[in-house]
Amino acid sequence: MEFLRLIHGYQFNNALALLFPTPYALVTLILFLWSFGPAIKAQVRLGFLVWLRIVWALTLLPVVTGVILAVGGEKVPSATRASAAYLREHCPAVGDFSRYCLPVDPSRDWEHLMYTAFALLSLYVIEVLVKGRMIPHRTGLRFLPVATLFLYGCAYMVGRVAVFPGSTPGT
C-alpha cells in the first residue's frame, strides 16, 4: 500500500510547484504549450501524438493507483486527519490537521474525484479533436489549445485539492 501511495501522491517540493505541483501537471502543461503548433499549422505531427500517449499513461497510472487506494479505504490527504504521532513530529500544533499540517477538509475527496473525471473527459475530447472524428479536422485543431489548457487546469487542481483545504475545513 505504501508503494501505491508513493506512486499516486508524488509531488514536487520546489519553487516551480506553483506552476506544476505534480509530474502529471508538468506533462499537461507541456502538452498545452505544444498544442499551439498543431492549432496554427492545422496538422498534427508524430511528436505531439507520442506526447499525448505519454500524457495518457501518466493520467492512467495515478487513476489506477487511486482507485486501488480508494477501494482500500484511503482518501486524499487533505481530507484525512494525520496521526497524533505524525503531527507531534512534523507540525507545530496537534489537532484536526492533515499530514501537510493544514486543516482537514473532507469535501476535498469528492473534488479530487471530480477533477480526475474532468481530466479523463478532456483527454477524450483532445483525442476527438486530433483525430477529426466528430468535427472537421482543421476546425478541431483550432480548439486544441483550449482543450489542453482545460486539461492542465484539471491536472493542477487534482494536485492542489489533495494538499490544501477548501472553504469548508472541519465540516
PDB file of C-alpha atoms in Angstrom:
ATOM      1  CA  MET A   1       0.000   0.000   0.000  1.00  0.00           C
ATOM      2  CA  GLU A   2       2.819   2.384   0.803  1.00  0.00           C
ATOM      3  CA  PHE A   3       4.275   1.910  -2.695  1.00  0.00           C
ATOM      4  CA  LEU A   4       0.894   2.788  -4.228  1.00  0.00           C
ATOM      5  CA  ARG A   5       0.684   5.912  -2.049  1.00  0.00           C
ATOM      6  CA  LEU A   6       4.175   6.884  -3.197  1.00  0.00           C
ATOM      7  CA  ILE A   7       3.287   6.494  -6.891  1.00  0.00           C
ATOM      8  CA  HIS A   8      -0.096   8.158  -6.550  1.00  0.00           C
ATOM      9  CA  GLY A   9       0.924  11.065  -4.370  1.00  0.00           C
ATOM     10  CA  TYR A  10       4.295  12.175  -5.726  1.00  0.00           C
ATOM     11  CA  GLN A  11       4.634  15.961  -5.705  1.00  0.00           C
ATOM     12  CA  PHE A  12       7.394  18.432  -6.448  1.00  0.00           C
ATOM     13  CA  ASN A  13       8.754  20.327  -3.465  1.00  0.00           C
ATOM     14  CA  ASN A  14      10.380  23.346  -5.078  1.00  0.00           C
ATOM     15  CA  ALA A  15       9.525  26.857  -6.208  1.00  0.00           C
ATOM     16  CA  LEU A  16       8.174  25.624  -9.555  1.00  0.00           C
ATOM     17  CA  ALA A  17       5.497  23.620  -7.726  1.00  0.00           C
ATOM     18  CA  LEU A  18       3.313  26.712  -8.008  1.00  0.00           C
ATOM     19  CA  LEU A  19       3.070  26.093 -11.771  1.00  0.00           C
ATOM     20  CA  PHE A  20       3.071  22.314 -11.704  1.00  0.00           C
ATOM     21  CA  PRO A  21       2.741  20.609  -8.308  1.00  0.00           C
ATOM     22  CA  THR A  22       2.886  17.095  -9.772  1.00  0.00           C
ATOM     23  CA  PRO A  23       4.605  15.377 -12.711  1.00  0.00           C
ATOM     24  CA  TYR A  24       1.144  14.972 -14.240  1.00  0.00           C
ATOM     25  CA  ALA A  25       0.570  18.731 -14.180  1.00  0.00           C
ATOM     26  CA  LEU A  26       4.007  19.233 -15.770  1.00  0.00           C
ATOM     27  CA  VAL A  27       3.315  16.925 -18.724  1.00  0.00           C
ATOM     28  CA  THR A  28      -0.097  18.503 -19.299  1.00  0.00           C
ATOM     29  CA  LEU A  29       1.481  21.974 -19.243  1.00  0.00           C
ATOM     30  CA  ILE A  30       3.963  20.831 -21.892  1.00  0.00           C
ATOM     31  CA  LEU A  31       1.068  19.383 -23.923  1.00  0.00           C
ATOM     32  CA  PHE A  32      -0.747  22.735 -23.675  1.00  0.00           C
ATOM     33  CA  LEU A  33       2.288  24.658 -24.919  1.00  0.00           C
ATOM     34  CA  TRP A  34       2.871  22.092 -27.682  1.00  0.00           C
ATOM     35  CA  SER A  35      -0.777  22.299 -28.811  1.00  0.00           C
ATOM     36  CA  PHE A  36      -0.239  25.733 -30.336  1.00  0.00           C
ATOM     37  CA  GLY A  37       1.821  24.150 -33.143  1.00  0.00           C
ATOM     38  CA  PRO A  38      -0.950  21.875 -34.453  1.00  0.00           C
ATOM     39  CA  ALA A  39      -3.508  24.657 -33.949  1.00  0.00           C
ATOM     40  CA  ILE A  40      -1.516  27.116 -36.062  1.00  0.00           C
ATOM     41  CA  LYS A  41      -0.238  24.688 -38.716  1.00  0.00           C
ATOM     42  CA  ALA A  42      -3.528  22.730 -38.863  1.00  0.00           C
ATOM     43  CA  GLN A  43      -1.706  19.406 -38.809  1.00  0.00           C
ATOM     44  CA  VAL A  44      -0.657  17.007 -36.084  1.00  0.00           C
ATOM     45  CA  ARG A  45       2.821  15.538 -36.168  1.00  0.00           C
ATOM     46  CA  LEU A  46       4.072  12.298 -34.662  1.00  0.00           C
ATOM     47  CA  GLY A  47       5.842  14.020 -31.753  1.00  0.00           C
ATOM     48  CA  PHE A  48       2.612  15.552 -30.487  1.00  0.00           C
ATOM     49  CA  LEU A  49       0.834  12.192 -30.715  1.00  0.00           C
ATOM     50  CA  VAL A  50       3.644  10.457 -28.822  1.00  0.00           C
ATOM     51  CA  TRP A  51       3.498  13.115 -26.103  1.00  0.00           C
ATOM     52  CA  LEU A  52      -0.280  12.722 -25.955  1.00  0.00           C
ATOM     53  CA  ARG A  53       0.214   8.977 -25.325  1.00  0.00           C
ATOM     54  CA  ILE A  54       2.694   9.812 -22.548  1.00  0.00           C
ATOM     55  CA  VAL A  55       0.078  12.094 -21.007  1.00  0.00           C
ATOM     56  CA  TRP A  56      -2.457   9.258 -21.233  1.00  0.00           C
ATOM     57  CA  ALA A  57      -0.022   6.918 -19.445  1.00  0.00           C
ATOM     58  CA  LEU A  58       0.718   9.478 -16.742  1.00  0.00           C
ATOM     59  CA  THR A  59      -3.021  10.003 -16.349  1.00  0.00           C
ATOM     60  CA  LEU A  60      -3.928   6.350 -16.044  1.00  0.00           C
ATOM     61  CA  LEU A  61      -1.103   5.498 -13.617  1.00  0.00           C
ATOM     62  CA  PRO A  62      -2.433   7.704 -10.789  1.00  0.00           C
ATOM     63  CA  VAL A  63      -6.035   6.898 -11.734  1.00  0.00           C
ATOM     64  CA  VAL A  64      -5.480   3.152 -11.361  1.00  0.00           C
ATOM     65  CA  THR A  65      -3.448   3.504  -8.166  1.00  0.00           C
ATOM     66  CA  GLY A  66      -6.063   5.951  -6.818  1.00  0.00           C
ATOM     67  CA  VAL A  67      -8.887   3.504  -7.489  1.00  0.00           C
ATOM     68  CA  ILE A  68      -6.950   0.761  -5.704  1.00  0.00           C
ATOM     69  CA  LEU A  69      -6.291   3.084  -2.758  1.00  0.00           C
ATOM     70  CA  ALA A  70      -9.932   4.215  -2.662  1.00  0.00           C
ATOM     71  CA  VAL A  71     -11.168   0.621  -2.643  1.00  0.00           C
ATOM     72  CA  GLY A  72      -8.774   0.083   0.275  1.00  0.00           C
ATOM     73  CA  GLY A  73     -10.480   2.908   2.185  1.00  0.00           C
ATOM     74  CA  GLU A  74      -7.978   5.707   1.539  1.00  0.00           C
ATOM     75  CA  LYS A  75      -8.955   9.336   0.977  1.00  0.00           C
ATOM     76  CA  VAL A  76      -6.928  12.311  -0.240  1.00  0.00           C
ATOM     77  CA  PRO A  77      -4.501  13.682   2.373  1.00  0.00           C
ATOM     78  CA  SER A  78      -6.371  16.991   2.720  1.00  0.00           C
ATOM     79  CA  ALA A  79      -9.487  15.013   3.751  1.00  0.00           C
ATOM     80  CA  THR A  80      -7.675  12.727   6.188  1.00  0.00           C
ATOM     81  CA  ARG A  81      -6.561  13.517   9.718  1.00  0.00           C
ATOM     82  CA  ALA A  82      -2.909  12.677  10.343  1.00  0.00           C
ATOM     83  CA  SER A  83      -1.981  10.537  13.320  1.00  0.00           C
ATOM     84  CA  ALA A  84      -1.130  12.258  16.563  1.00  0.00           C
ATOM     85  CA  ALA A  85       2.412  10.849  16.460  1.00  0.00           C
ATOM     86  CA  TYR A  86       2.966  12.275  12.960  1.00  0.00           C
ATOM     87  CA  LEU A  87       1.577  15.663  13.993  1.00  0.00           C
ATOM     88  CA  ARG A  88       3.796  15.795  17.105  1.00  0.00           C
ATOM     89  CA  GLU A  89       6.845  15.094  14.958  1.00  0.00           C
ATOM     90  CA  HIS A  90       6.129  17.299  11.910  1.00  0.00           C
ATOM     91  CA  CYS A  91       3.623  20.035  12.842  1.00  0.00           C
ATOM     92  CA  PRO A  92       3.771  22.838  15.388  1.00  0.00           C
ATOM     93  CA  ALA A  93       0.272  22.051  16.699  1.00  0.00           C
ATOM     94  CA  VAL A  94      -1.659  18.861  17.322  1.00  0.00           C
ATOM     95  CA  GLY A  95      -5.321  18.872  16.339  1.00  0.00           C
ATOM     96  CA  ASP A  96      -7.543  18.193  13.354  1.00  0.00           C
ATOM     97  CA  PHE A  97      -4.781  18.596  10.753  1.00  0.00           C
ATOM     98  CA  SER A  98      -3.744  16.700   7.626  1.00  0.00           C
ATOM     99  CA  ARG A  99      -0.245  15.366   7.017  1.00  0.00           C
ATOM    100  CA  TYR A 100       0.554  18.753   5.433  1.00  0.00           C
ATOM    101  CA  CYS A 101      -0.219  20.485   8.790  1.00  0.00           C
ATOM    102  CA  LEU A 102      -3.304  22.141   7.286  1.00  0.00           C
ATOM    103  CA  PRO A 103      -6.919  21.841   8.490  1.00  0.00           C
ATOM    104  CA  VAL A 104      -8.737  18.685   7.377  1.00  0.00           C
ATOM    105  CA  ASP A 105     -11.482  19.182   4.760  1.00  0.00           C
ATOM    106  CA  PRO A 106     -13.481  16.015   3.928  1.00  0.00           C
ATOM    107  CA  SER A 107     -15.154  17.664   0.910  1.00  0.00           C
ATOM    108  CA  ARG A 108     -11.804  17.671  -0.920  1.00  0.00           C
ATOM    109  CA  ASP A 109     -12.074  13.927  -1.524  1.00  0.00           C
ATOM    110  CA  TRP A 110     -15.060  14.447  -3.864  1.00  0.00           C
ATOM    111  CA  GLU A 111     -13.358  17.400  -5.561  1.00  0.00           C
ATOM    112  CA  HIS A 112     -10.317  15.244  -6.231  1.00  0.00           C
ATOM    113  CA  LEU A 113     -12.538  12.681  -7.960  1.00  0.00           C
ATOM    114  CA  MET A 114     -14.370  15.405  -9.912  1.00  0.00           C
ATOM    115  CA  TYR A 115     -11.178  16.932 -11.310  1.00  0.00           C
ATOM    116  CA  THR A 116      -9.890  13.477 -12.186  1.00  0.00           C
ATOM    117  CA  ALA A 117     -13.077  12.758 -14.148  1.00  0.00           C
ATOM    118  CA  PHE A 118     -12.784  16.121 -15.938  1.00  0.00           C
ATOM    119  CA  ALA A 119      -9.166  15.327 -16.833  1.00  0.00           C
ATOM    120  CA  LEU A 120     -10.159  11.988 -18.352  1.00  0.00           C
ATOM    121  CA  LEU A 121     -13.033  13.615 -20.239  1.00  0.00           C
ATOM    122  CA  SER A 122     -10.795  16.372 -21.598  1.00  0.00           C
ATOM    123  CA  LEU A 123      -8.239  13.797 -22.760  1.00  0.00           C
ATOM    124  CA  TYR A 124     -11.029  12.082 -24.686  1.00  0.00           C
ATOM    125  CA  VAL A 125     -12.047  15.436 -26.222  1.00  0.00           C
ATOM    126  CA  ILE A 126      -8.423  16.068 -27.216  1.00  0.00           C
ATOM    127  CA  GLU A 127      -8.352  12.677 -28.944  1.00  0.00           C
ATOM    128  CA  VAL A 128     -11.549  13.566 -30.823  1.00  0.00           C
ATOM    129  CA  LEU A 129     -10.070  16.918 -31.892  1.00  0.00           C
ATOM    130  CA  VAL A 130      -6.799  15.344 -33.036  1.00  0.00           C
ATOM    131  CA  LYS A 131      -8.484  12.562 -34.995  1.00  0.00           C
ATOM    132  CA  GLY A 132     -11.163  14.815 -36.514  1.00  0.00           C
ATOM    133  CA  ARG A 133     -13.986  12.377 -35.849  1.00  0.00           C
ATOM    134  CA  MET A 134     -16.978  14.486 -34.765  1.00  0.00           C
ATOM    135  CA  ILE A 135     -15.967  17.839 -36.200  1.00  0.00           C
ATOM    136  CA  PRO A 136     -13.814  18.748 -39.212  1.00  0.00           C
ATOM    137  CA  HIS A 137     -10.114  18.164 -38.574  1.00  0.00           C
ATOM    138  CA  ARG A 138      -8.916  21.737 -39.215  1.00  0.00           C
ATOM    139  CA  THR A 139     -11.664  23.246 -37.079  1.00  0.00           C
ATOM    140  CA  GLY A 140     -10.981  20.804 -34.262  1.00  0.00           C
ATOM    141  CA  LEU A 141      -7.297  21.608 -34.193  1.00  0.00           C
ATOM    142  CA  ARG A 142      -8.095  25.273 -33.605  1.00  0.00           C
ATOM    143  CA  PHE A 143      -9.774  24.291 -30.328  1.00  0.00           C
ATOM    144  CA  LEU A 144      -6.833  22.127 -29.244  1.00  0.00           C
ATOM    145  CA  PRO A 145      -5.159  24.803 -27.053  1.00  0.00           C
ATOM    146  CA  VAL A 146      -8.443  25.403 -25.212  1.00  0.00           C
ATOM    147  CA  ALA A 147      -8.906  21.688 -24.508  1.00  0.00           C
ATOM    148  CA  THR A 148      -5.299  21.218 -23.399  1.00  0.00           C
ATOM    149  CA  LEU A 149      -5.493  24.313 -21.168  1.00  0.00           C
ATOM    150  CA  PHE A 150      -8.583  22.818 -19.532  1.00  0.00           C
ATOM    151  CA  LEU A 151      -6.686  19.544 -19.075  1.00  0.00           C
ATOM    152  CA  TYR A 152      -3.776  21.404 -17.461  1.00  0.00           C
ATOM    153  CA  GLY A 153      -6.187  23.200 -15.135  1.00  0.00           C
ATOM    154  CA  CYS A 154      -7.724  19.900 -14.096  1.00  0.00           C
ATOM    155  CA  ALA A 155      -4.301  18.314 -13.556  1.00  0.00           C
ATOM    156  CA  TYR A 156      -3.218  21.301 -11.479  1.00  0.00           C
ATOM    157  CA  MET A 157      -6.362  21.148  -9.351  1.00  0.00           C
ATOM    158  CA  VAL A 158      -6.059  17.385  -8.829  1.00  0.00           C
ATOM    159  CA  GLY A 159      -2.763  18.038  -7.036  1.00  0.00           C
ATOM    160  CA  ARG A 160      -3.981  21.172  -5.278  1.00  0.00           C
ATOM    161  CA  VAL A 161      -7.110  19.680  -3.714  1.00  0.00           C
ATOM    162  CA  ALA A 162      -5.087  16.727  -2.450  1.00  0.00           C
ATOM    163  CA  VAL A 163      -2.968  19.095  -0.327  1.00  0.00           C
ATOM    164  CA  PHE A 164      -4.856  22.287   0.544  1.00  0.00           C
ATOM    165  CA  PRO A 165      -8.148  22.525   2.441  1.00  0.00           C
ATOM    166  CA  GLY A 166     -11.096  24.187   0.758  1.00  0.00           C
ATOM    167  CA  SER A 167     -13.572  26.677   2.124  1.00  0.00           C
ATOM    168  CA  THR A 168     -15.194  24.151   4.466  1.00  0.00           C
ATOM    169  CA  PRO A 169     -12.431  22.689   6.666  1.00  0.00           C
ATOM    170  CA  GLY A 170     -13.600  20.636   9.570  1.00  0.00           C
ATOM    171  CA  THR A 171     -17.121  20.006   8.276  1.00  0.00           C
TER     172      THR A 171
END
